[in-house]
Short mmCIF file of C-alpha atoms and ligand atoms in Angstrom, two decimals:
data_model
loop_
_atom_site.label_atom_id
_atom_site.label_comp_id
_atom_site.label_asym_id
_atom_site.label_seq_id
_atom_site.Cartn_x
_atom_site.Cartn_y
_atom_site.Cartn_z
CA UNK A 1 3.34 -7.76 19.77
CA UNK A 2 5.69 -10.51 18.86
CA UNK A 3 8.64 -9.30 20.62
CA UNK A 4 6.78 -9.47 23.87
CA UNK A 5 7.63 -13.16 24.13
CA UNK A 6 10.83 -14.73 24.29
CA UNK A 7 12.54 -15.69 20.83
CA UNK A 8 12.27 -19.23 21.50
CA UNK A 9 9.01 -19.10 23.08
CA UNK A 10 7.78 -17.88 19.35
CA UNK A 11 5.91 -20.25 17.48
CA UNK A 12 6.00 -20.28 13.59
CA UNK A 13 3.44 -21.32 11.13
CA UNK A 14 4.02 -21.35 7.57
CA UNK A 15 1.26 -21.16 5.21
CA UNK A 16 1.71 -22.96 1.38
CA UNK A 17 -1.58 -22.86 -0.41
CA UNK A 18 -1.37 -26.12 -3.42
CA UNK A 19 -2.66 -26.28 -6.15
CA UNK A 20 -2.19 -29.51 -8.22
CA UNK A 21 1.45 -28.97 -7.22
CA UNK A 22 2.78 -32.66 -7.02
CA UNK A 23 5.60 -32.33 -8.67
CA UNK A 24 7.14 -29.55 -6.47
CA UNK A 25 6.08 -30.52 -2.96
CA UNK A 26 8.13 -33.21 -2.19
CA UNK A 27 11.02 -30.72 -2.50
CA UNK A 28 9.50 -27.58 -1.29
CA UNK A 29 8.77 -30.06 2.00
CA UNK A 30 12.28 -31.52 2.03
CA UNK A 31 13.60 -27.42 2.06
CA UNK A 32 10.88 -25.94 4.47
CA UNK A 33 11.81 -28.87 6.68
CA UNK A 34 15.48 -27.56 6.42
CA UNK A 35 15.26 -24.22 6.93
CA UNK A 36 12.76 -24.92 10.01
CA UNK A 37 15.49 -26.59 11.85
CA UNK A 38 17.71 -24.01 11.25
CA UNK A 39 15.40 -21.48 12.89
CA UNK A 40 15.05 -23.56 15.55
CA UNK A 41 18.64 -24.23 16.24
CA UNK A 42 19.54 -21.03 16.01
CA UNK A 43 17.03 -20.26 18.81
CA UNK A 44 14.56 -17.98 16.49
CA UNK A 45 11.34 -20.19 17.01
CA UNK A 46 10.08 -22.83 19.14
CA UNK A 47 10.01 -26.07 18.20
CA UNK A 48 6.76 -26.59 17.57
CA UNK A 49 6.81 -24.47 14.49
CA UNK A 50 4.56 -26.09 11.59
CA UNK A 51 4.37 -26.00 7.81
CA UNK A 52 0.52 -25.81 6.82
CA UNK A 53 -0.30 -27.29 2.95
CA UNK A 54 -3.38 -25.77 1.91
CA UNK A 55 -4.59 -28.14 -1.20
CA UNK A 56 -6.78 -25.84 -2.58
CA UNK A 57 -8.84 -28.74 -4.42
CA UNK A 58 -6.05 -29.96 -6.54
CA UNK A 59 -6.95 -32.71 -9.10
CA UNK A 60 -3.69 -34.56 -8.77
CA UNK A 61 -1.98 -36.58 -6.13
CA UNK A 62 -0.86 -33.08 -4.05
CA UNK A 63 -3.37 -34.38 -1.17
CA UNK A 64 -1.67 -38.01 -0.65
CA UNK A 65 1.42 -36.29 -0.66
CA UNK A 66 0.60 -33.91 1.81
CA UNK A 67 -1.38 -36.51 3.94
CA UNK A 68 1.91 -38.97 3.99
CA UNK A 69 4.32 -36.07 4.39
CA UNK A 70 2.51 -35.18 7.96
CA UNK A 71 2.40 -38.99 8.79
CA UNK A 72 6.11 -39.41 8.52
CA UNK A 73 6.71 -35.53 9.91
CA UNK A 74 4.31 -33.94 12.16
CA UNK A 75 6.13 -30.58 11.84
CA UNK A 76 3.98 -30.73 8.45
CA UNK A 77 0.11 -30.50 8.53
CA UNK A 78 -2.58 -30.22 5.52
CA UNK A 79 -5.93 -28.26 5.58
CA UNK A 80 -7.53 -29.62 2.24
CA UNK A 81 -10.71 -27.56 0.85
CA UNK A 82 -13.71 -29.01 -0.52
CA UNK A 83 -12.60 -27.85 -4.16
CA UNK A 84 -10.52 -25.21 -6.15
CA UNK A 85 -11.77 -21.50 -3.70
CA UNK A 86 -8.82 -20.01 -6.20
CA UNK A 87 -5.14 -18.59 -4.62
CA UNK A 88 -6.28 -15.79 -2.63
CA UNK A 89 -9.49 -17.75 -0.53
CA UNK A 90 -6.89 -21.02 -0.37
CA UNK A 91 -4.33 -18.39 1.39
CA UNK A 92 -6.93 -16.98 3.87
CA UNK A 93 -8.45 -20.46 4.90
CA UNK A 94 -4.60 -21.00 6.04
CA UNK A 95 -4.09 -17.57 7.66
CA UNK A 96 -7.21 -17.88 9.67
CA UNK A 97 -7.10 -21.36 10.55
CA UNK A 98 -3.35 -22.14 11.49
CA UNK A 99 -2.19 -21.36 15.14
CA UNK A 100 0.75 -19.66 15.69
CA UNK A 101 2.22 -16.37 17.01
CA UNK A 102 3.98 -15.29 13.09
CA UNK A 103 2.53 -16.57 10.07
CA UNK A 104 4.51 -16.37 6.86
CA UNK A 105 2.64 -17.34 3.33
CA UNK A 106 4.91 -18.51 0.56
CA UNK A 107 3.61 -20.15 -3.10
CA UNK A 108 4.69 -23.64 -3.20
CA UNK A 109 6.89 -23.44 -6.33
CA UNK A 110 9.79 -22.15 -4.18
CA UNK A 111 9.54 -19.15 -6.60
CA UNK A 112 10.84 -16.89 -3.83
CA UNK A 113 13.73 -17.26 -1.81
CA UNK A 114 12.91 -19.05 1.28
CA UNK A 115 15.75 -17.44 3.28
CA UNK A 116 13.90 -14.71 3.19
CA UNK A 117 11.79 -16.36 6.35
CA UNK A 118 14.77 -15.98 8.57
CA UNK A 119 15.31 -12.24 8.13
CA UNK A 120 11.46 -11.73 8.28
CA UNK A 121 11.18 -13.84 11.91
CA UNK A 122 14.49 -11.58 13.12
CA UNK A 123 12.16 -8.45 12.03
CA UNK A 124 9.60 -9.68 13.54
CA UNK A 125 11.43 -10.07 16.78
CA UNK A 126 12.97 -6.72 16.49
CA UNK A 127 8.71 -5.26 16.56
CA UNK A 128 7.60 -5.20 12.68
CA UNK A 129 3.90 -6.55 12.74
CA UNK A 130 4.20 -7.16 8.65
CA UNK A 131 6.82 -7.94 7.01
CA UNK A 132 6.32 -7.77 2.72
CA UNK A 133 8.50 -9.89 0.64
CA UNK A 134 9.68 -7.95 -2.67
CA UNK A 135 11.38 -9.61 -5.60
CA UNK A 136 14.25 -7.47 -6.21
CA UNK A 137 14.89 -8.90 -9.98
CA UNK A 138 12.54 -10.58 -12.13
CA UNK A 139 15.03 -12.03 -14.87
CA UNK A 140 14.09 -15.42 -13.98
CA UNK A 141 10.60 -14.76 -14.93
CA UNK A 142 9.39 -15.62 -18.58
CA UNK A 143 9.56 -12.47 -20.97
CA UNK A 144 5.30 -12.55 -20.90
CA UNK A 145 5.29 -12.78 -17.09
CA UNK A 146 7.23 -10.05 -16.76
CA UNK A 147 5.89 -7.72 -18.66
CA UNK A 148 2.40 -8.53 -17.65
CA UNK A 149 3.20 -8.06 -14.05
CA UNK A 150 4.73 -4.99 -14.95
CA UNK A 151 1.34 -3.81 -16.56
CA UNK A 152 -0.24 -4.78 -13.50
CA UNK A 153 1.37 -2.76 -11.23
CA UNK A 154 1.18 0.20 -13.43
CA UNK A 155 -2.01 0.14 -14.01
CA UNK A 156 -2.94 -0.50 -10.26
CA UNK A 157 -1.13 2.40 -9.57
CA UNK A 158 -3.14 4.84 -11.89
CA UNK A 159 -6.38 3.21 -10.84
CA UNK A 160 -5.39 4.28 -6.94
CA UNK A 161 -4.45 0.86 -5.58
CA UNK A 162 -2.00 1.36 -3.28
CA UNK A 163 0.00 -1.64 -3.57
CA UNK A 164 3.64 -2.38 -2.61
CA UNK A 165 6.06 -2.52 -5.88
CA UNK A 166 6.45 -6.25 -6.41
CA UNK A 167 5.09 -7.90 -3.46
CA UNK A 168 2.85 -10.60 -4.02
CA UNK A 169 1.56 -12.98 -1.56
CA UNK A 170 5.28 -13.99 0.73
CA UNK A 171 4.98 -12.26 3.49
CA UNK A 172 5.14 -12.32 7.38
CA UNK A 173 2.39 -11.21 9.83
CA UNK A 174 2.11 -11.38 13.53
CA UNK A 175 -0.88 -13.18 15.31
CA UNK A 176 -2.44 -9.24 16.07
CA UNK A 177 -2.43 -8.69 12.24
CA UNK A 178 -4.28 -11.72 11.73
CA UNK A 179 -6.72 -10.97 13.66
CA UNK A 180 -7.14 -7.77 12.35
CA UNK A 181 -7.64 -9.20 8.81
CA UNK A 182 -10.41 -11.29 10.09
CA UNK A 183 -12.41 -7.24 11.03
CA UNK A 184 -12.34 -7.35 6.26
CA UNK A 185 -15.52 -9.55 5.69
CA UNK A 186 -15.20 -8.86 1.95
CA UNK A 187 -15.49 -11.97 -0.16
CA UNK A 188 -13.53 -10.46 -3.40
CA UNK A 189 -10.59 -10.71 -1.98
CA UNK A 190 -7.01 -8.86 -2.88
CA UNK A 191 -4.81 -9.54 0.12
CA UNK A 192 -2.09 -7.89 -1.45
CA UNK A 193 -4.38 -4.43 -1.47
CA UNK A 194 -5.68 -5.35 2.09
CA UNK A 195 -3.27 -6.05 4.12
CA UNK A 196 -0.97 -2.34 3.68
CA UNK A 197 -4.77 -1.81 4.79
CA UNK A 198 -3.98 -3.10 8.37
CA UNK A 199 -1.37 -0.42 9.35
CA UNK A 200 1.01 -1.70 12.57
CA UNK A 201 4.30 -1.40 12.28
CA UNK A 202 5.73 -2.84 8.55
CA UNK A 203 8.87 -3.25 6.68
CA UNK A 204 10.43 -4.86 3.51
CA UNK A 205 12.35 -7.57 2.80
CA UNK A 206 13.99 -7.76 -0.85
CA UNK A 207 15.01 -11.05 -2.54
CA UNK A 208 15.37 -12.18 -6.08
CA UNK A 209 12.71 -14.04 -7.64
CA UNK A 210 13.51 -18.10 -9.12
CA UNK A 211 12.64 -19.60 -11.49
CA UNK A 212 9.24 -21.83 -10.75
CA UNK A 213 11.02 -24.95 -9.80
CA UNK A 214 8.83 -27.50 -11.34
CA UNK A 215 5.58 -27.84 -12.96
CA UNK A 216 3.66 -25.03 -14.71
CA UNK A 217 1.93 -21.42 -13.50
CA UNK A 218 -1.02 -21.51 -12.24
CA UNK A 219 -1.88 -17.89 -12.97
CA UNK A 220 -2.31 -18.37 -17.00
CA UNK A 221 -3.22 -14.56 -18.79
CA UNK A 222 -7.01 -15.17 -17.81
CA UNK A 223 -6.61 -15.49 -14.23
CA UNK A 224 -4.30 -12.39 -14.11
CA UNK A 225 -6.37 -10.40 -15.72
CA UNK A 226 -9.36 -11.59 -13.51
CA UNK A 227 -6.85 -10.84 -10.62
CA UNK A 228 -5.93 -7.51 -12.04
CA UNK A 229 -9.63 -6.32 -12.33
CA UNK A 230 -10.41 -8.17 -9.45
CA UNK A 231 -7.70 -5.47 -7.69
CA UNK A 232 -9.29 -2.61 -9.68
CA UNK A 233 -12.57 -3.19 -8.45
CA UNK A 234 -12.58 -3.73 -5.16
CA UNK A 235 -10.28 -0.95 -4.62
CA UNK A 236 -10.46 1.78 -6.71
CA UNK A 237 -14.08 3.78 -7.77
CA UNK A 238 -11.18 5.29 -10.23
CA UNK A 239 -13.16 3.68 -13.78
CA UNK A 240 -16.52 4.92 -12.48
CA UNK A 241 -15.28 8.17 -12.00
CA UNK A 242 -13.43 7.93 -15.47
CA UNK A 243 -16.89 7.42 -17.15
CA UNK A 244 -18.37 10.82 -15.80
CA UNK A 245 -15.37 12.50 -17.25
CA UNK A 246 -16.00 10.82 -20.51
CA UNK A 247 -19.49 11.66 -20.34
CA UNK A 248 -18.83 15.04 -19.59
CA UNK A 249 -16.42 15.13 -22.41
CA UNK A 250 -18.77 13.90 -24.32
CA UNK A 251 -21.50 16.53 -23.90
CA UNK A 252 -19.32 19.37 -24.63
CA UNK A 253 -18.18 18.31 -27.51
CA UNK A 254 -21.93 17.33 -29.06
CA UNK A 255 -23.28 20.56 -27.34
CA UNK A 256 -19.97 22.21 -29.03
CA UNK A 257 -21.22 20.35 -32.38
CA UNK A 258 -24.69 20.79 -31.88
CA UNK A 259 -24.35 25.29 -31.70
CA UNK A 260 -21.31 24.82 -34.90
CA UNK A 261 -24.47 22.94 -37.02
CA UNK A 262 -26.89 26.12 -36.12
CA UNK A 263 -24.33 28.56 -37.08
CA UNK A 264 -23.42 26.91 -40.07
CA UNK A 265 -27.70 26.97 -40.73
CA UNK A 266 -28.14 30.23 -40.08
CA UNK A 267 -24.77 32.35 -41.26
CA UNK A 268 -23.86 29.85 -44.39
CA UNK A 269 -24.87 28.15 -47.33
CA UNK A 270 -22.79 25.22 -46.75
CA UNK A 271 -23.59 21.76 -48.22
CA UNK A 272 -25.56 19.28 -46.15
CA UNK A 273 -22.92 17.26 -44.12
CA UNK A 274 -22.93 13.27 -45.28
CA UNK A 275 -23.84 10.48 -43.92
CA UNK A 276 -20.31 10.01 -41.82
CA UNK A 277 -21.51 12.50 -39.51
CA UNK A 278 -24.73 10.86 -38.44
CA UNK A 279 -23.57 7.20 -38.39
CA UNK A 280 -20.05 7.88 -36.72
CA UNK A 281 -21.05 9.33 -33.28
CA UNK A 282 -24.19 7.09 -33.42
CA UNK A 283 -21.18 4.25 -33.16
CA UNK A 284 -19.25 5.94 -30.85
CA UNK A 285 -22.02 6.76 -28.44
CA UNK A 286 -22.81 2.97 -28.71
CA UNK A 287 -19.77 2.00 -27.79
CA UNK A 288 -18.93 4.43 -24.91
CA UNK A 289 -22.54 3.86 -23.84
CA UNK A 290 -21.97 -0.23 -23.90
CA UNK A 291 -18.49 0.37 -21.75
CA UNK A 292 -19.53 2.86 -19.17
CA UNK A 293 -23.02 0.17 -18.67
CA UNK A 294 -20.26 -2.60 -18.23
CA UNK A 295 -17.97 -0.91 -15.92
CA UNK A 296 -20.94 0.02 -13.65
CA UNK A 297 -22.32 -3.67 -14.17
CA UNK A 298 -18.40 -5.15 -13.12
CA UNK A 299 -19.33 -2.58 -9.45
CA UNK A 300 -22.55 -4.02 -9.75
CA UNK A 301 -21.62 -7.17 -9.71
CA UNK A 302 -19.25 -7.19 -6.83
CA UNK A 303 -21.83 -5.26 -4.69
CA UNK A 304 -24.25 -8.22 -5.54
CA UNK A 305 -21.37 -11.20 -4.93
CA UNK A 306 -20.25 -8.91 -1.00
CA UNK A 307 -24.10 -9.11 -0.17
CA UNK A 308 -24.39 -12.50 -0.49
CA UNK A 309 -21.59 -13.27 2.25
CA UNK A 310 -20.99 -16.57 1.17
CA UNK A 311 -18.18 -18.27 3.07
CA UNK A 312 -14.52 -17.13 1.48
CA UNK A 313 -12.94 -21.12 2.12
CA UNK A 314 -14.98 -24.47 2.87
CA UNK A 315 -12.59 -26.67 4.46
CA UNK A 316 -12.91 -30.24 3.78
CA UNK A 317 -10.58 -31.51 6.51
CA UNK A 318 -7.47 -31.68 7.86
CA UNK A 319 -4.48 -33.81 8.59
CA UNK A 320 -4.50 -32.68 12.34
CA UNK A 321 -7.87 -34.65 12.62
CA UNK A 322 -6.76 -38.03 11.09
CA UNK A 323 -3.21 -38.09 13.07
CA UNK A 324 -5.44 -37.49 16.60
CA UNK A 325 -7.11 -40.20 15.43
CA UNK A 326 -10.70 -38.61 14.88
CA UNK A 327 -11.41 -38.61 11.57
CA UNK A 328 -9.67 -40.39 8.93
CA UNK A 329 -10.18 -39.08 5.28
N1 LIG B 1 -2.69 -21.68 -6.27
C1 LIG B 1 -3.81 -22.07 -5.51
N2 LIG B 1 -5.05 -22.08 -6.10
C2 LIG B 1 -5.23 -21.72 -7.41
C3 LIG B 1 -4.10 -21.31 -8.17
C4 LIG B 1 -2.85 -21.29 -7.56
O1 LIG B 1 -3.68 -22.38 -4.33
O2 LIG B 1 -6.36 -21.77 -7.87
C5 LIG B 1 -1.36 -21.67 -5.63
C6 LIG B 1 -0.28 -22.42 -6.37
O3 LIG B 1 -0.27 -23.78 -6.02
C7 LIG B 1 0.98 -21.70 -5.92
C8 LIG B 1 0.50 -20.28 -5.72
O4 LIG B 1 -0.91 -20.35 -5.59
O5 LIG B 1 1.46 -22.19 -4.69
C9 LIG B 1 0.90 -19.35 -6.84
O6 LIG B 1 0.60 -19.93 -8.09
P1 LIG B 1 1.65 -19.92 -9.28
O7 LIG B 1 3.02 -20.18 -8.76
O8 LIG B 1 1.16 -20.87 -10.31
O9 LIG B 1 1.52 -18.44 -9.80
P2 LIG B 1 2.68 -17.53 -10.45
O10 LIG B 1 3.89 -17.65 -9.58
O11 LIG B 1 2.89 -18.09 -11.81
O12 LIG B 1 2.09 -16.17 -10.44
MG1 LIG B 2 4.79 -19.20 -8.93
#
């Protein structure tokens, strides 16, 4: 698809959803900027390639900056939503809405090597349709990140998620794949389980991972365990079928229990069995009872949230408007 047109006739749009980033943007701008005129020197992209700021409803100055960064360069635009739609809705309100013939997404803490971009465009020209940034080395993360993110991916891997090793949301995609994402209505969205979803022709770019240059994470244990069994859920009937084993299990054993009681009736005179043996799997079957309930109110849930199709982003507006001179904000 992309290697139909000419190299230069290629335009680029990088999306960089924000949230409450102020303290990195200036510099993630000042290096996007750079590395955008080296792709178009060296002939890779046209030259009206764009860098998209998606201010996901930050509650600090990131929207003035943004807004006064695309004054004094229009090679940078803003699409601000009408408050916090959370990482993953912030990214798709930029996939869907930038133009473009390759779209790259990259977090704004400059967390991942922005090189990267130039050896994802030449893929891109050589045919790949998606092209998944992986962090080759994760020293740079904190000790907690780490081995949370490790957990993740373990975990989404026994649940069935197919998910690439390490790839979170920097990645390339032609203007076909994006279109193709739009034909995924759902509203809990998990790009990173989606898009392997979309198929074309993919490949992998490794890079190691930096250290967040500034500010704090925005994904504190909460939100990556929401993501986590966000993942889980909408991907994976792998916990409901893990309660019909343990109900299974379950029955056996009790029907197992239930025949060792009448024999023990019937063939001995053994004493009557204490209290422990009434009160313990009366606990147990409360608490196995209260988790399977749970897990099938968590699919429940998301069933409820997908019928409702609200809409994923609201966009507020956009710097494109005020510099035409529509709308001013
Ligand atoms: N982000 C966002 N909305 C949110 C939370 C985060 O748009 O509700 C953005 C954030 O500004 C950053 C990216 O998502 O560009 C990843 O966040 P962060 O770097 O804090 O996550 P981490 O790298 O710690 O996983
Ligand atoms: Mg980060």
């Amino acid at each position: 698809m992309a290697n139909s047109k000419h190299q230069h006739e290629t335009a680029l749009s990088i999306v960089v959803p924000c949230y409450n980033e102020e303290e990195v943007l200036p510099e993630t701008s000042r290096r996007l900027a750079a590395l955008l005129d080296r792709l178009i020197e060296d002939d890779l992209v046209t030259s009206g390639s764009r860098v998209y700021f998606v201010d996901d409803g930050s509650a600090d100055r990131t929207w003035e900056l943004i807004e006064s960064q695309s004054q004094a360069d229009p090679r940078f635009q803003g699409i601000k939503l009408t408050r916090n739609h959370g990482h993953q809705n912030a990214l798709l309100a930029g996939l869907f809405t930038v133009p473009g013939d390759l779209i790259v997404s990259i977090d704004a803490d400059l967390q991942d090597d922005i090189e990267v971009i130039i050896d994802m465009v030449k893929r891109a020209h050589a045919g790949d349709d998606i092209v998944f940034g992986v962090r080759q080395a994760r020293e740079k993360d904190t000790m907690s990140k780490r081995v949370t993110a490790q957990m993740f991916y373990k975990l989404m891997r026994r649940m069935g998620v197919d998910l690439i090793y390490n790839h979170a949301d920097y990645r390339l995609m032609s203007r076909q794949a994006i279109e193709i994402l739009k034909d995924f209505p759902e509203i809990n969205l998990f790009l990173r389980g989606l898009i392997p979803l979309i198929g074309l022709k993919t490949s992998v770019v490794e890079y190691d991972r930096e250290e967040r240059f500034a500010g704090e994470s925005k994904y504190p244990l909460r939100r990556q365990i929401s993501l986590a069994l966000n993942g889980i859920t909408s991907f994976s009937v792998t916990p409901l079928r893990m309660i019909t084993t343990l109900g299974l299990v379950m029955f056996l054993i009790s029907t197992a229990l239930g025949l060792w009681a009448i024999w023990l009736r019937l063939a001995t005179d053994a004493v009557v069995p204490g209290w422990a043996s009434i009160t313990v799997p009366i606990f147990l079957l409360g608490g196995v009872q209260l988790l399977a309930l749970g897990t099938i109110g968590e699919y429940l849930a998301k069933t409820y949230m997908e019928t409702k199709r609200r809409p994923r982003f609201l966009i507020e507006t956009t710097t494109q408007k005020s510099s035409d001179g529509q709308a001013s904000t």
